[in-house]
Coordinates of C-alpha atoms in Angstrom, one line a residue:
X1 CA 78.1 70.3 215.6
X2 CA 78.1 68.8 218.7
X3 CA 78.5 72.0 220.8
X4 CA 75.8 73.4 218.8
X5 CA 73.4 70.1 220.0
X6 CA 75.0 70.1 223.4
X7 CA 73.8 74.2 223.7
X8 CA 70.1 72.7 222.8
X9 CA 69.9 70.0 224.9
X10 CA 71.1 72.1 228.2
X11 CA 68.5 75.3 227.2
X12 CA 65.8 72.7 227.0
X13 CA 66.6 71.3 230.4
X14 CA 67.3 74.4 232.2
X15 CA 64.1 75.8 230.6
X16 CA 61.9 72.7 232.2
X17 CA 64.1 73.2 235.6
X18 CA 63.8 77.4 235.6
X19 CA 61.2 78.3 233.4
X20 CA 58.6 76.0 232.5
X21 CA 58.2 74.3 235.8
X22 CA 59.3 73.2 238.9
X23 CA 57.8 69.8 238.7
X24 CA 60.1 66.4 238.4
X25 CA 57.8 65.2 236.1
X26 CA 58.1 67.8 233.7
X27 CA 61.6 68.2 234.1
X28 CA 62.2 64.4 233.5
X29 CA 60.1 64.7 231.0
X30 CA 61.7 67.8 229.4
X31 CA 65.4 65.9 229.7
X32 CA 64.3 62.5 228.4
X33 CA 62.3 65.1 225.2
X34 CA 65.8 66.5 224.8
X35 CA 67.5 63.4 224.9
X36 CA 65.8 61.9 222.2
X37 CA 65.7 64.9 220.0
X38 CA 69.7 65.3 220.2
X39 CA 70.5 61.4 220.1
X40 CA 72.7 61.4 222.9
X41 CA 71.6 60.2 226.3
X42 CA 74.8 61.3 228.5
X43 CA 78.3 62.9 228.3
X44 CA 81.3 61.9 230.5
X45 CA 82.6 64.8 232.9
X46 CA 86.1 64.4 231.5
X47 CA 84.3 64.7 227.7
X48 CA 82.0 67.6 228.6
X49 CA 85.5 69.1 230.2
X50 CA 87.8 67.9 227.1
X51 CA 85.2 69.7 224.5
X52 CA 84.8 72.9 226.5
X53 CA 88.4 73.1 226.4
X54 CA 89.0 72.6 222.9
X55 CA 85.6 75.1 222.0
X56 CA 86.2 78.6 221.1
X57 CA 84.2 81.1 223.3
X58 CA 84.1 84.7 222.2
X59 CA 83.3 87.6 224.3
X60 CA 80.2 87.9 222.3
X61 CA 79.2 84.4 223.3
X62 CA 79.2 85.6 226.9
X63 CA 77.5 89.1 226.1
X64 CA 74.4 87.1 224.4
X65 CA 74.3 84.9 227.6
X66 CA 74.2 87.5 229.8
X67 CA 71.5 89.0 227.2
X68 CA 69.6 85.5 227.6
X69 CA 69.4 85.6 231.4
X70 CA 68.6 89.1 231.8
X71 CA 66.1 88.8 229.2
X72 CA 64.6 85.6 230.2
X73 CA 64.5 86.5 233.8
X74 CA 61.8 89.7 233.4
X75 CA 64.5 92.3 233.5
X76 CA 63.5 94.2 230.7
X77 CA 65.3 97.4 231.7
X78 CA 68.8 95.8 232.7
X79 CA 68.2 93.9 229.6
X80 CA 68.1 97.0 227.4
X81 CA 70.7 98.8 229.2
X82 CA 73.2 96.2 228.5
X83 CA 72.1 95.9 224.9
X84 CA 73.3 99.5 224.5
X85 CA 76.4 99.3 226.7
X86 CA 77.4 95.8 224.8
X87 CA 76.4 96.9 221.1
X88 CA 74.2 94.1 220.9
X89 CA 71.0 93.6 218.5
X90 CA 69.1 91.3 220.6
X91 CA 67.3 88.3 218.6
X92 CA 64.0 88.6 220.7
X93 CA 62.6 92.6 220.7
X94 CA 63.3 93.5 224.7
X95 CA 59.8 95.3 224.8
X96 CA 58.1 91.5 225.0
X97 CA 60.5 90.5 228.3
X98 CA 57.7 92.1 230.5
X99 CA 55.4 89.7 228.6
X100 CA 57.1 87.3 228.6
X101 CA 57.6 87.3 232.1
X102 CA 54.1 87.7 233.2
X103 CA 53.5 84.6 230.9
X104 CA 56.5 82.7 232.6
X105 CA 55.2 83.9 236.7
X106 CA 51.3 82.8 235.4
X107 CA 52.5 78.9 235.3
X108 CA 54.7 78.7 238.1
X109 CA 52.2 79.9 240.1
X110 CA 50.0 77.0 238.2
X111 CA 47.3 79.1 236.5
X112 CA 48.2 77.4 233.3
X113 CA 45.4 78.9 231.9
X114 CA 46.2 82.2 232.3
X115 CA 49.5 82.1 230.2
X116 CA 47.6 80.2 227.5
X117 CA 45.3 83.1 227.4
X118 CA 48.1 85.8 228.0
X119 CA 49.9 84.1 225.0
X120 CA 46.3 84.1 222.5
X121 CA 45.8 88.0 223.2
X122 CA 49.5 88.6 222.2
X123 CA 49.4 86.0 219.0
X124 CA 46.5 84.2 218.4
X125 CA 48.3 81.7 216.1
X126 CA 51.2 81.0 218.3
X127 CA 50.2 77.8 220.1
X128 CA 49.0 76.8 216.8
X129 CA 52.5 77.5 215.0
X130 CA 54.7 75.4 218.1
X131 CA 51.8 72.2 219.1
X132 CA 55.1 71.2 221.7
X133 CA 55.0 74.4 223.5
X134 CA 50.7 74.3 223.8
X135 CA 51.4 70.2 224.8
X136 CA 53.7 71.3 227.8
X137 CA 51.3 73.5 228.9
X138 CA 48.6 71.6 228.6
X139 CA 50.9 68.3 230.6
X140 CA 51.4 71.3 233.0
X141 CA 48.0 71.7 233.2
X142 CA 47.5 68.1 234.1
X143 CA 50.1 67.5 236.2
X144 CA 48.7 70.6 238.6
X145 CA 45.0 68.9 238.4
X146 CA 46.6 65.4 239.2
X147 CA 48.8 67.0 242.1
X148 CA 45.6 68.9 243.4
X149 CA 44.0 65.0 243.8
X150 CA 41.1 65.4 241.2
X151 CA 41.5 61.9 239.6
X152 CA 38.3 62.1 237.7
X153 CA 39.2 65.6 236.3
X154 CA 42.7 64.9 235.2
X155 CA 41.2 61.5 233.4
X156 CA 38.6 63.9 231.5
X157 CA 41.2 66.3 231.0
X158 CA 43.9 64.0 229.9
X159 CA 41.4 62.5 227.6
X160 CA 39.7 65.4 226.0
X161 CA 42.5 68.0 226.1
X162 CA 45.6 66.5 226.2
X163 CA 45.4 63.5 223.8
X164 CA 44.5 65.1 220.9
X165 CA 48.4 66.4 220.6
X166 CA 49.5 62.9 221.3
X167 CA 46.8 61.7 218.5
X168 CA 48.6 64.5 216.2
X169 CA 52.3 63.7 217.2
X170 CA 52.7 60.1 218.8
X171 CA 56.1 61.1 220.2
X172 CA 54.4 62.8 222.7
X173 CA 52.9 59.9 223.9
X174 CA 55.4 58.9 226.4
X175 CA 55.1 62.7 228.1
X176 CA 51.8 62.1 228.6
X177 CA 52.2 58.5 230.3
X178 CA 54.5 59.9 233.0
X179 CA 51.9 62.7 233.7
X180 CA 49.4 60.0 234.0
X181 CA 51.4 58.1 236.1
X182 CA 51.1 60.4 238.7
X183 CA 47.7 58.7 239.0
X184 CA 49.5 55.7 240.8
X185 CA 50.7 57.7 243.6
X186 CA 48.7 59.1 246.6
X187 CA 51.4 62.1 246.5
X188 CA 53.2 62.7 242.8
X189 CA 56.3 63.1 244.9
X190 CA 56.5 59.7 245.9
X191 CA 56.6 58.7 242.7
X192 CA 59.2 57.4 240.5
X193 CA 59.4 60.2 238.5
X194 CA 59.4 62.7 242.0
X195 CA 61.9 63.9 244.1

């Protein structure tokens, strides 16, 4: 229902805002993505407020949450101790947090890359299996090269990496033209998509 699509929309968000990147271009991108995939653009304070009040939360609901963070966060022994303390089967195995983690701290620091390569040793059909996920990157990818000021590079790029998912899924198309964007703007946080 709609607290089930509401649940979606924030873990997408918060995923571009924490996890995926820091970038406003990304994280417009991510929420305008989200958007579109739930149908809804924008929920009222008082609705948000009238729903939460009328949705039933479980102390489970709050153990997996606290599962979530800890998990998604690289803390793969607190993780695990709170699995056992909470009686809780976790839906990810907690042995790939550390993984996970070192995949998550390769592209904040940028190296792109490096967390596509990371992810290939650990499944070499993963990327293949979620095209989004290997787009982001590779935007990520292009939004680093366009914020470093290699305008020729992040044309090739855009052109011979990054276009070739939009040619496979159009509705990526519109990702891609806000990363390009950046193109317009001596500094990508002067643009209209940066903060």
């Amino acid at each position: 229902g709609h607290r089930d699509r509401g649940c979606r929309w924030w873990c997408k968000v918060h995923n571009a805002v924490c996890h995926d990147s820091p970038d406003p271009v990304c994280i417009v991108s991510a929420m305008e993505s989200a958007d579109e995939d739930e149908g809804w653009a924008s929920v009222s304070r008082e609705e948000w407020l009238r729903k939460l009040d009328s949705a039933d939360l479980f102390e489970s609901d709050i153990h997996n949450v606290v599962l979530n963070y800890l998990a998604v966060q690289g803390f793969q022994g607190a993780a695990e101790a709170f699995a056992a303390e909470a009686q809780l089967q976790p839906e990810v195995p907690l042995d790939s947090v550390g993984r996970r983690a070192a995949i998550r701290q390769r592209v904040l620091a940028g190296d792109v890359q490096e967390a596509i390569s990371i992810l290939q040793a650990l499944d070499g059909t993963i990327l293949l299996s979620f095209p989004e996920v290997h787009f982001r990157l590779r935007q990520q990818q292009l939004c680093k090269i366009i914020a470093d000021g290699e305008v020729e590079r992040a044309i090739e790029f855009a052109r011979q990496v990054v276009l070739p998912f939009v040619d496979e899924n159009p509705t990526m198309l519109p990702q891609l033209e806000h990363a390009m964007g950046l193109l317009a703007f001596r500094e990508a946080s002067s643009s209209v998509f940066g903060g």
